[in-house]
DNA sequence: GTTCTTCCTGCACAGATGTCCCCTGTAAGA
DNA sequence: TCTTACAGGGGACATCTGTGCAGGAAGAAC
């Protein structure tokens, strides 16, 4: 046994093997359970269970899946066709966070708005830095264009009542949620737009309630095209 | 048949039924596939497959799971024991797309880069407009700051070889992928930065190969904080 | 009491499913 | 040329696995 290409080498898949792997993955995600040999064969036009088994053995040998002897539907994916470790069910859930997109946000109504969101999106934790208690908001207006936040952008906001100087926050001014830089100063809180044509909003510290900060912006998304 | 508590009433589970449901759920999450009748019986100390089947029938009747006739391991959870809809995998998957984040992109090597991505992220289809063939790229440099695309931003790119005038594209210039506005003109292709301090890149149409367009930017994401 | 439902035992059986063996053929390497 | 990996066909076979029938015991509901 010369076995020259073993070790932790990246075994590449053939087109056919890839198709098999993809069908297994699809089946698991769409139905919640893996397919049988015959289901795989049926889907790919392979009439012999042995033909399918050949592919499964190859995939097993290359480390893309494991299975248990003599048990039906016990396929488990180990890697995606790209070679990424694919403990998909855990991975998909662990790395994702469901974020409510709230439409209008009125005073005190943030939690209500989050409880009954118009919509939700799923975001990879990687993109929001593993934060918790995040909600999404659609930006209206051009007050932050110099910070690269445009009209229509989505901002993802970590819910918190305090912020550090200079952070981009969502604050409640009157009955409206607004996106600004946060600059606490001696006499007042300055909410600074990133737009030289717009003036800062100054709120005397007397009038300021801590509940007016809804959160800190941790991500911005813009659709183009 | 009086059947007084039917309708869409919330059917409560017995202790035993709950245990069965929990074992099924555990099995799916821990192993990736549902158990068989005998596995359930074995785990709960039920020696008769029929005893187990009784529970499954009860759970089915009460709407907590479904299964397919004469197929092994085809249990599907519909509700958690609390009564919450538990269609986690379907919901999460239909709306999500897995996007490879490619690092370096050299001439002709885009598909390879996508096949072996350094990383992938999951993006809600809603955010990229239901596009297919999308990959992600980290932006380097300030050439698009006036378009709100900053150094370090992620751009999501729909793979295509053509573009419309004025779109933000990723093109291959030399051996490097670059993000610019696309302006085809009489004599040359103009790749226009969105930065008044930078000059456009002009490529004579003779030197231009269609493969130089890698795709059109459909989304931009920026982490803050 | 009578009738349900729940929760089992035990068992027979048919259909589903994985495994194994024997083949054919192609293509790439050594 | 010989070997190996790939991509199957066809089929026998043992085992898995769900289904169904015949009960039984305990408790609740009527």
Coordinates of C-alpha atoms (C1' of nucleotides) in Angstrom, one line a residue:
Chain A
X1 CA 0.0 0.0 0.0
X2 CA 1.8 3.0 -1.2
X3 CA -1.1 5.3 -0.3
X4 CA 0.6 8.5 -1.4
X5 CA -2.2 11.0 -1.2
X6 CA -3.5 10.3 2.3
X7 CA -2.8 12.1 5.4
X8 CA -5.1 15.1 5.8
X9 CA -5.0 15.8 2.1
X10 CA -8.0 17.4 0.6
X11 CA -9.7 14.7 -1.4
X12 CA -11.5 16.2 -4.3
X13 CA -14.9 15.0 -5.3
X14 CA -16.1 14.0 -8.7
X15 CA -19.1 15.7 -10.2
X16 CA -21.2 12.6 -9.5
X17 CA -20.0 12.3 -5.9
X18 CA -20.8 16.0 -5.4
X19 CA -24.3 15.5 -6.7
X20 CA -24.9 12.6 -4.3
X21 CA -23.6 14.7 -1.4
X22 CA -25.8 17.6 -2.4
X23 CA -28.9 15.4 -2.7
X24 CA -28.2 14.0 0.8
X25 CA -27.8 17.5 2.1
X26 CA -30.9 18.7 0.5
X27 CA -32.9 15.8 1.8
X28 CA -31.7 16.4 5.3
X29 CA -32.6 20.0 5.2
X30 CA -35.8 19.8 3.3
X31 CA -37.3 16.8 5.0
X32 CA -35.4 16.5 8.3
X33 CA -33.9 13.0 7.6
X34 CA -31.4 11.5 5.3
X35 CA -32.4 9.5 2.2
X36 CA -32.0 5.8 1.7
X37 CA -29.8 4.2 -1.0
X38 CA -32.7 3.7 -3.2
X39 CA -34.0 7.2 -2.8
X40 CA -30.6 8.6 -3.8
X41 CA -30.5 6.2 -6.8
X42 CA -33.9 7.2 -7.8
X43 CA -33.1 10.8 -7.7
X44 CA -29.9 10.6 -9.7
X45 CA -31.1 7.9 -12.1
X46 CA -28.9 5.1 -10.7
X47 CA -30.8 1.9 -10.8
X48 CA -28.5 -0.3 -8.8
X49 CA -28.3 0.2 -5.1
X50 CA -24.7 -0.9 -5.5
X51 CA -24.0 2.0 -7.8
X52 CA -25.2 4.3 -5.1
X53 CA -23.2 2.4 -2.4
X54 CA -20.1 2.9 -4.4
X55 CA -20.5 6.7 -4.2
X56 CA -21.3 6.5 -0.5
X57 CA -18.2 4.5 0.1
X58 CA -16.1 6.9 -1.8
X59 CA -17.6 9.8 0.1
X60 CA -17.0 8.0 3.3
X61 CA -13.4 7.2 2.4
X62 CA -12.8 10.9 1.5
X63 CA -14.3 12.0 4.8
X64 CA -17.4 13.7 3.6
X65 CA -19.8 11.6 5.5
X66 CA -20.2 8.8 8.0
X67 CA -22.9 6.2 8.5
X68 CA -23.7 3.4 10.7
X69 CA -23.7 -0.2 9.6
X70 CA -26.9 -1.9 8.8
X71 CA -29.1 1.0 9.8
X72 CA -31.3 2.9 7.5
X73 CA -31.0 6.6 6.9
X74 CA -28.0 7.1 9.2
X75 CA -26.0 9.3 6.8
X76 CA -24.2 12.1 8.5
X77 CA -22.5 14.9 6.6
X78 CA -19.0 15.7 7.8
X79 CA -18.0 18.2 5.2
X80 CA -19.7 20.2 2.5
X81 CA -18.5 19.7 -1.1
X82 CA -16.2 22.6 -0.5
X83 CA -14.4 20.8 2.3
X84 CA -15.8 22.8 5.1
X85 CA -16.7 21.0 8.3
X86 CA -20.4 20.8 8.0
X87 CA -22.1 19.8 11.2
X88 CA -24.9 21.6 9.5
X89 CA -27.7 21.4 12.0
X90 CA -25.6 22.7 14.9
X91 CA -23.6 25.0 12.6
X92 CA -26.6 26.5 10.9
X93 CA -28.2 27.2 14.2
X94 CA -25.2 28.2 16.2
X95 CA -23.9 30.7 13.7
X96 CA -27.2 32.2 12.9
X97 CA -29.3 34.7 14.7
X98 CA -32.8 35.7 13.9
X99 CA -33.2 39.4 14.0
X100 CA -36.6 41.1 14.0
X101 CA -36.8 44.0 11.6
X102 CA -38.9 46.6 13.3
X103 CA -40.8 49.2 11.4
X104 CA -42.0 52.1 13.5
X105 CA -40.5 52.5 16.9
X106 CA -42.4 54.8 19.3
X107 CA -41.5 55.7 22.9
X108 CA -41.4 52.7 25.1
X109 CA -42.7 50.5 22.3
X110 CA -39.4 49.0 21.3
X111 CA -40.0 45.7 23.0
X112 CA -43.5 45.5 21.6
X113 CA -42.1 46.3 18.2
X114 CA -39.6 43.4 18.6
X115 CA -42.2 41.0 19.8
X116 CA -44.4 41.6 16.8
X117 CA -41.9 42.3 14.0
X118 CA -43.1 43.0 10.5
X119 CA -40.4 40.7 9.4
X120 CA -37.3 38.9 10.4
X121 CA -34.0 38.2 8.8
X122 CA -31.3 35.7 9.7
X123 CA -27.8 37.0 10.0
X124 CA -24.6 35.1 10.4
X125 CA -23.2 35.8 13.8
X126 CA -19.9 36.4 12.2
X127 CA -21.3 39.6 10.7
X128 CA -22.6 41.1 13.9
X129 CA -19.8 40.0 16.1
X130 CA -21.6 37.4 18.1
X131 CA -23.9 39.9 19.7
X132 CA -27.1 39.2 21.4
X133 CA -30.3 41.2 21.6
X134 CA -30.0 42.6 18.2
X135 CA -32.8 44.1 16.1
X136 CA -32.9 45.6 12.7
X137 CA -34.1 48.9 11.5
X138 CA -34.5 50.5 8.1
X139 CA -32.9 53.9 7.8
X140 CA -34.8 56.9 6.6
X141 CA -33.1 60.0 5.5
X142 CA -29.6 61.2 4.7
X143 CA -28.4 62.2 8.1
X144 CA -25.6 59.7 8.3
X145 CA -24.4 59.6 4.7
X146 CA -20.9 60.7 5.6
X147 CA -20.7 57.6 7.8
X148 CA -21.7 55.5 4.9
X149 CA -25.2 54.9 6.1
X150 CA -27.7 55.8 3.4
X151 CA -31.4 56.2 3.0
X152 CA -32.9 52.7 2.8
X153 CA -30.1 50.9 4.5
X154 CA -30.7 48.3 7.1
X155 CA -28.9 48.9 10.4
X156 CA -28.5 46.2 13.0
X157 CA -28.7 47.4 16.5
X158 CA -27.6 45.9 19.7
X159 CA -30.2 46.8 22.3
X160 CA -28.6 48.7 25.2
X161 CA -29.4 51.8 27.2
X162 CA -25.9 53.2 27.3
X163 CA -23.3 54.0 24.7
X164 CA -19.8 55.3 24.4
X165 CA -18.9 58.6 23.0
X166 CA -18.7 58.6 19.3
X167 CA -20.6 55.4 18.7
X168 CA -23.4 55.3 16.2
X169 CA -26.6 54.9 18.1
X170 CA -30.3 54.7 17.6
X171 CA -32.1 57.1 19.9
X172 CA -35.6 58.1 20.5
X173 CA -36.2 61.7 19.8
X174 CA -39.8 62.6 20.4
X175 CA -41.7 59.8 19.0
X176 CA -39.2 58.9 16.3
X177 CA -36.2 56.6 16.2
X178 CA -33.2 58.4 14.8
X179 CA -29.7 57.3 13.9
X180 CA -26.9 59.5 15.0
X181 CA -23.4 59.7 16.5
X182 CA -23.6 59.9 20.3
X183 CA -21.7 62.7 22.0
X184 CA -22.5 63.3 25.7
X185 CA -21.4 66.7 26.8
X186 CA -21.5 68.9 29.8
X187 CA -24.9 70.4 29.5
X188 CA -26.6 68.3 27.0
X189 CA -26.5 65.2 24.8
X190 CA -25.4 65.9 21.3
X191 CA -26.8 63.7 18.6
X192 CA -24.5 64.4 15.7
X193 CA -25.6 63.7 12.1
X194 CA -22.9 62.7 9.6
X195 CA -24.0 65.2 7.1
X196 CA -22.5 68.7 7.0
X197 CA -25.8 70.2 5.8
X198 CA -27.5 69.1 9.0
X199 CA -27.3 70.5 12.5
X200 CA -26.8 68.3 15.6
X201 CA -29.7 67.7 17.9
X202 CA -29.0 69.0 21.3
X203 CA -30.9 67.6 24.2
X204 CA -30.5 69.2 27.6
X205 CA -29.4 66.6 30.2
X206 CA -32.5 67.4 32.2
X207 CA -34.8 66.3 29.4
X208 CA -32.7 63.2 28.7
X209 CA -34.0 59.9 29.9
X210 CA -31.7 56.8 29.7
X211 CA -34.5 55.0 27.9
X212 CA -33.9 57.2 25.0
X213 CA -31.0 55.2 23.8
X214 CA -32.4 52.2 22.0
X215 CA -29.1 50.6 21.1
X216 CA -25.8 50.8 19.3
X217 CA -25.4 50.2 15.6
X218 CA -23.2 47.1 15.1
X219 CA -23.8 46.6 11.4
X220 CA -25.0 48.2 8.2
X221 CA -26.4 46.5 5.2
X222 CA -27.3 48.0 1.9
X223 CA -28.9 46.4 -1.1
X224 CA -27.7 47.5 -4.5
X225 CA -28.9 47.0 -8.0
Chain B
X1 CA -68.6 10.4 19.1
X2 CA -69.0 13.5 21.2
X3 CA -65.5 14.6 20.7
X4 CA -65.9 17.7 22.7
X5 CA -62.3 18.9 22.8
X6 CA -61.2 18.7 19.2
X7 CA -61.0 21.6 16.8
X8 CA -57.7 23.4 16.9
X9 CA -57.5 23.0 20.7
X10 CA -54.1 22.7 22.2
X11 CA -53.8 19.0 23.0
X12 CA -51.8 18.5 26.1
X13 CA -49.3 15.7 26.3
X14 CA -48.9 13.1 28.9
X15 CA -45.6 12.6 30.7
X16 CA -44.8 9.6 28.6
X17 CA -45.7 11.2 25.3
X18 CA -43.5 14.1 26.2
X19 CA -40.6 11.8 27.0
X20 CA -41.0 10.2 23.6
X21 CA -41.2 13.5 21.8
X22 CA -38.1 14.7 23.6
X23 CA -36.1 11.6 22.8
X24 CA -37.0 12.1 19.1
X25 CA -35.9 15.7 19.2
X26 CA -32.7 14.8 21.0
X27 CA -32.0 12.1 18.4
X28 CA -32.5 14.4 15.5
X29 CA -30.3 17.1 17.0
X30 CA -27.6 14.9 18.3
X31 CA -27.3 12.4 15.5
X32 CA -28.9 14.2 12.6
X33 CA -31.6 11.6 12.0
X34 CA -34.7 10.5 13.8
X35 CA -34.9 7.2 15.7
X36 CA -36.8 4.0 14.8
X37 CA -39.6 2.6 16.8
X38 CA -37.3 0.1 18.4
X39 CA -34.7 2.7 19.3
X40 CA -37.4 4.7 21.0
X41 CA -38.7 1.7 22.8
X42 CA -35.2 0.7 23.8
X43 CA -34.4 4.1 25.2
X44 CA -37.6 4.4 27.2
X45 CA -37.8 0.8 28.3
X46 CA -40.7 -0.2 26.1
X47 CA -40.3 -3.7 24.8
X48 CA -43.1 -3.7 22.3
X49 CA -42.9 -1.8 19.1
X50 CA -46.6 -1.4 19.4
X51 CA -46.3 0.3 22.7
X52 CA -44.1 2.9 21.0
X53 CA -46.4 3.1 18.0
X54 CA -49.3 4.0 20.4
X55 CA -47.4 7.0 21.5
X56 CA -46.4 8.0 18.0
X57 CA -50.0 7.8 17.0
X58 CA -51.1 9.9 19.9
X59 CA -48.4 12.5 19.1
X60 CA -49.5 12.4 15.5
X61 CA -53.1 12.8 16.4
X62 CA -52.3 15.8 18.6
X63 CA -50.3 17.4 15.9
X64 CA -46.8 17.2 17.4
X65 CA -45.3 15.2 14.6
X66 CA -45.9 13.7 11.2
X67 CA -44.4 10.6 9.5
X68 CA -44.6 8.8 6.3
X69 CA -46.1 5.4 5.9
X70 CA -43.9 2.4 5.7
X71 CA -40.7 4.4 5.7
X72 CA -38.1 4.2 8.4
X73 CA -36.9 7.2 10.4
X74 CA -39.3 9.6 8.7
X75 CA -40.4 11.3 11.9
X76 CA -40.8 15.1 11.6
X77 CA -41.5 17.3 14.6
X78 CA -44.2 19.9 14.1
X79 CA -44.4 21.4 17.6
X80 CA -42.2 21.3 20.7
X81 CA -43.8 20.0 23.9
X82 CA -44.7 23.6 24.7
X83 CA -46.7 23.8 21.6
X84 CA -44.4 26.1 19.7
X85 CA -44.1 25.4 16.0
X86 CA -40.7 23.8 15.6
X87 CA -40.2 24.1 11.9
X88 CA -36.8 25.4 12.6
X89 CA -34.8 23.7 9.8
X90 CA -37.2 24.4 7.0
X91 CA -37.8 28.0 7.9
X92 CA -34.1 28.6 8.4
X93 CA -33.1 27.0 5.1
X94 CA -35.6 28.2 2.6
X95 CA -34.7 31.8 3.2
X96 CA -31.0 31.4 3.6
X97 CA -28.2 31.2 1.1
X98 CA -24.7 30.1 1.9
X99 CA -22.1 32.5 0.4
X100 CA -18.4 31.8 0.1
X101 CA -16.2 34.6 1.1
X102 CA -13.2 34.5 -1.2
X103 CA -10.0 36.0 -0.2
X104 CA -7.7 36.6 -3.1
X105 CA -9.0 36.4 -6.6
X106 CA -6.5 36.1 -9.4
X107 CA -7.1 35.8 -13.1
X108 CA -9.4 32.9 -13.9
X109 CA -9.2 31.6 -10.4
X110 CA -12.6 32.8 -9.3
X111 CA -14.3 29.5 -9.5
X112 CA -11.4 27.8 -7.7
X113 CA -11.5 30.5 -5.1
X114 CA -15.2 29.8 -4.6
X115 CA -14.8 26.1 -4.5
X116 CA -12.3 26.5 -1.7
X117 CA -13.4 29.5 0.2
X118 CA -11.6 30.7 3.3
X119 CA -15.0 31.1 4.9
X120 CA -18.6 31.3 4.3
X121 CA -21.5 33.2 5.7
X122 CA -25.2 32.7 5.6
X123 CA -27.3 35.5 4.2
X124 CA -31.0 35.9 4.2
X125 CA -32.3 35.8 0.7
X126 CA -34.3 38.9 1.4
X127 CA -31.1 40.8 1.7
X128 CA -29.7 39.9 -1.6
X129 CA -32.9 39.9 -3.6
X130 CA -33.2 36.2 -4.1
X131 CA -30.1 36.1 -6.3
X132 CA -28.1 33.0 -7.1
X133 CA -24.4 32.5 -7.7
X134 CA -23.4 35.0 -5.1
X135 CA -20.1 35.3 -3.5
X136 CA -18.6 37.6 -0.9
X137 CA -15.5 39.7 -1.0
X138 CA -13.8 41.9 1.5
X139 CA -13.1 45.4 0.2
X140 CA -9.7 46.9 0.5
X141 CA -9.0 50.5 -0.1
X142 CA -11.0 53.7 -0.3
X143 CA -11.8 53.8 -3.9
X144 CA -15.6 53.6 -3.4
X145 CA -16.1 55.7 -0.3
X146 CA -18.4 58.1 -2.0
X147 CA -20.6 55.2 -2.9
X148 CA -20.7 54.2 0.8
X149 CA -18.4 51.3 0.4
X150 CA -15.5 51.5 2.8
X151 CA -12.3 49.8 3.5
X152 CA -13.1 46.5 5.2
X153 CA -16.7 46.2 4.1
X154 CA -18.0 43.0 2.7
X155 CA -19.6 43.2 -0.7
X156 CA -21.9 40.5 -2.0
X157 CA -21.5 39.9 -5.7
X158 CA -23.7 38.1 -8.2
X159 CA -21.4 36.3 -10.6
X160 CA -21.9 37.4 -14.1
X161 CA -19.8 38.4 -17.1
X162 CA -21.7 41.4 -18.2
X163 CA -23.0 44.5 -16.5
X164 CA -25.0 47.6 -17.2
X165 CA -23.6 51.0 -17.4
X166 CA -23.3 52.6 -13.9
X167 CA -23.5 49.4 -11.9
X168 CA -21.0 48.7 -9.2
X169 CA -19.0 45.7 -10.4
X170 CA -16.0 43.6 -9.3
X171 CA -13.5 43.4 -12.2
X172 CA -10.2 41.8 -12.6
X173 CA -7.5 44.4 -13.4
X174 CA -4.2 42.7 -13.8
X175 CA -4.2 40.1 -11.1
X176 CA -6.3 41.9 -8.7
X177 CA -10.0 42.1 -8.1
X178 CA -11.2 45.7 -7.9
X179 CA -14.5 47.3 -7.1
X180 CA -15.6 50.1 -9.3
X181 CA -18.4 51.7 -11.2
X182 CA -18.7 50.3 -14.7
X183 CA -18.8 52.7 -17.7
X184 CA -18.3 51.2 -21.1
X185 CA -17.4 53.9 -23.6
X186 CA -16.4 54.2 -27.3
X187 CA -12.8 53.4 -27.1
X188 CA -12.4 51.9 -23.7
X189 CA -14.0 50.6 -20.6
X190 CA -13.9 53.1 -17.8
X191 CA -13.7 51.8 -14.3
X192 CA -14.7 54.7 -12.2
X193 CA -13.8 55.0 -8.5
X194 CA -16.2 56.8 -6.2
X195 CA -13.5 58.9 -4.8
X196 CA -12.7 62.3 -6.2
X197 CA -9.0 61.9 -5.3
X198 CA -8.7 58.9 -7.5
X199 CA -8.5 58.6 -11.3
X200 CA -10.6 56.2 -13.3
X201 CA -9.0 53.1 -14.8
X202 CA -9.2 53.1 -18.5
X203 CA -8.9 49.8 -20.4
X204 CA -8.8 49.9 -24.2
X205 CA -11.5 47.7 -25.6
X206 CA -8.8 45.7 -27.4
X207 CA -7.4 44.6 -24.1
X208 CA -10.7 44.0 -22.5
X209 CA -11.8 40.4 -22.1
X210 CA -15.3 39.6 -21.0
X211 CA -14.0 37.4 -18.3
X212 CA -12.7 40.5 -16.6
X213 CA -16.0 41.2 -15.1
X214 CA -16.4 38.9 -12.1
X215 CA -19.8 40.1 -11.1
X216 CA -22.2 42.9 -10.0
X217 CA -22.3 44.1 -6.4
X218 CA -25.8 43.4 -5.0
X219 CA -25.1 44.1 -1.3
X220 CA -22.8 45.8 1.0
X221 CA -22.2 45.0 4.7
X222 CA -20.2 46.8 7.2
X223 CA -19.5 45.9 10.8
X224 CA -19.4 48.8 13.2
X225 CA -18.2 49.0 16.8
Chain C
dG1 C1' -70.8 -0.7 36.1
dT2 C1' -69.4 0.5 31.5
dT3 C1' -66.7 2.8 28.5
dC4 C1' -62.7 5.5 27.4
dT5 C1' -57.8 6.5 27.2
dT6 C1' -53.2 5.6 28.4
dC7 C1' -49.5 2.4 28.4
dC8 C1' -48.0 -1.6 27.9
dT9 C1' -46.5 -7.2 26.3
dG10 C1' -45.9 -10.4 22.6
dC11 C1' -45.8 -11.8 18.1
dA12 C1' -46.3 -12.4 13.0
dC13 C1' -45.5 -10.4 8.7
dA14 C1' -44.6 -7.6 4.6
dG15 C1' -42.2 -4.2 2.8
dA16 C1' -37.9 -1.3 3.2
dT17 C1' -33.2 -1.2 3.4
dG18 C1' -28.1 -2.1 3.7
dT19 C1' -24.6 -5.4 2.2
dC20 C1' -22.3 -8.4 -0.8
dC21 C1' -21.0 -10.7 -5.1
dC22 C1' -20.3 -10.8 -10.0
dC23 C1' -20.1 -8.2 -14.1
dT24 C1' -19.1 -4.2 -18.0
dG25 C1' -16.8 -0.2 -19.4
dT26 C1' -13.9 4.2 -19.4
dA27 C1' -10.1 7.0 -18.2
dA28 C1' -5.9 8.2 -15.9
dG29 C1' -1.3 6.9 -14.0
dA30 C1' 2.6 4.1 -13.3
Chain D
dT1 C1' 0.7 -3.2 -19.9
dC2 C1' -1.1 -3.4 -15.4
dT3 C1' -3.4 -1.1 -11.8
dT4 C1' -6.4 2.0 -9.8
dA5 C1' -10.4 5.0 -9.4
dC6 C1' -14.8 5.9 -11.3
dA7 C1' -19.6 4.8 -12.8
dG8 C1' -22.6 1.9 -13.1
dG9 C1' -26.2 -2.9 -13.9
dG10 C1' -28.4 -6.9 -11.7
dG11 C1' -29.7 -9.5 -8.2
dA12 C1' -29.5 -12.5 -3.8
dC13 C1' -30.0 -12.0 1.0
dA14 C1' -30.3 -11.0 5.8
dT15 C1' -31.7 -7.7 8.6
dC16 C1' -34.3 -3.5 9.8
dT17 C1' -38.4 -1.5 10.5
dG18 C1' -43.3 -0.2 10.5
dT19 C1' -47.9 -2.2 10.8
dG20 C1' -51.5 -4.9 12.6
dC21 C1' -53.8 -8.1 15.7
dA22 C1' -54.8 -10.0 20.3
dG23 C1' -54.7 -9.0 24.5
dG24 C1' -54.0 -6.9 29.7
dA25 C1' -53.9 -3.6 33.6
dA26 C1' -54.8 0.9 35.7
dG27 C1' -57.2 5.0 36.0
dA28 C1' -60.6 8.5 34.6
dA29 C1' -65.2 9.7 32.9
dC30 C1' -69.9 8.9 32.4

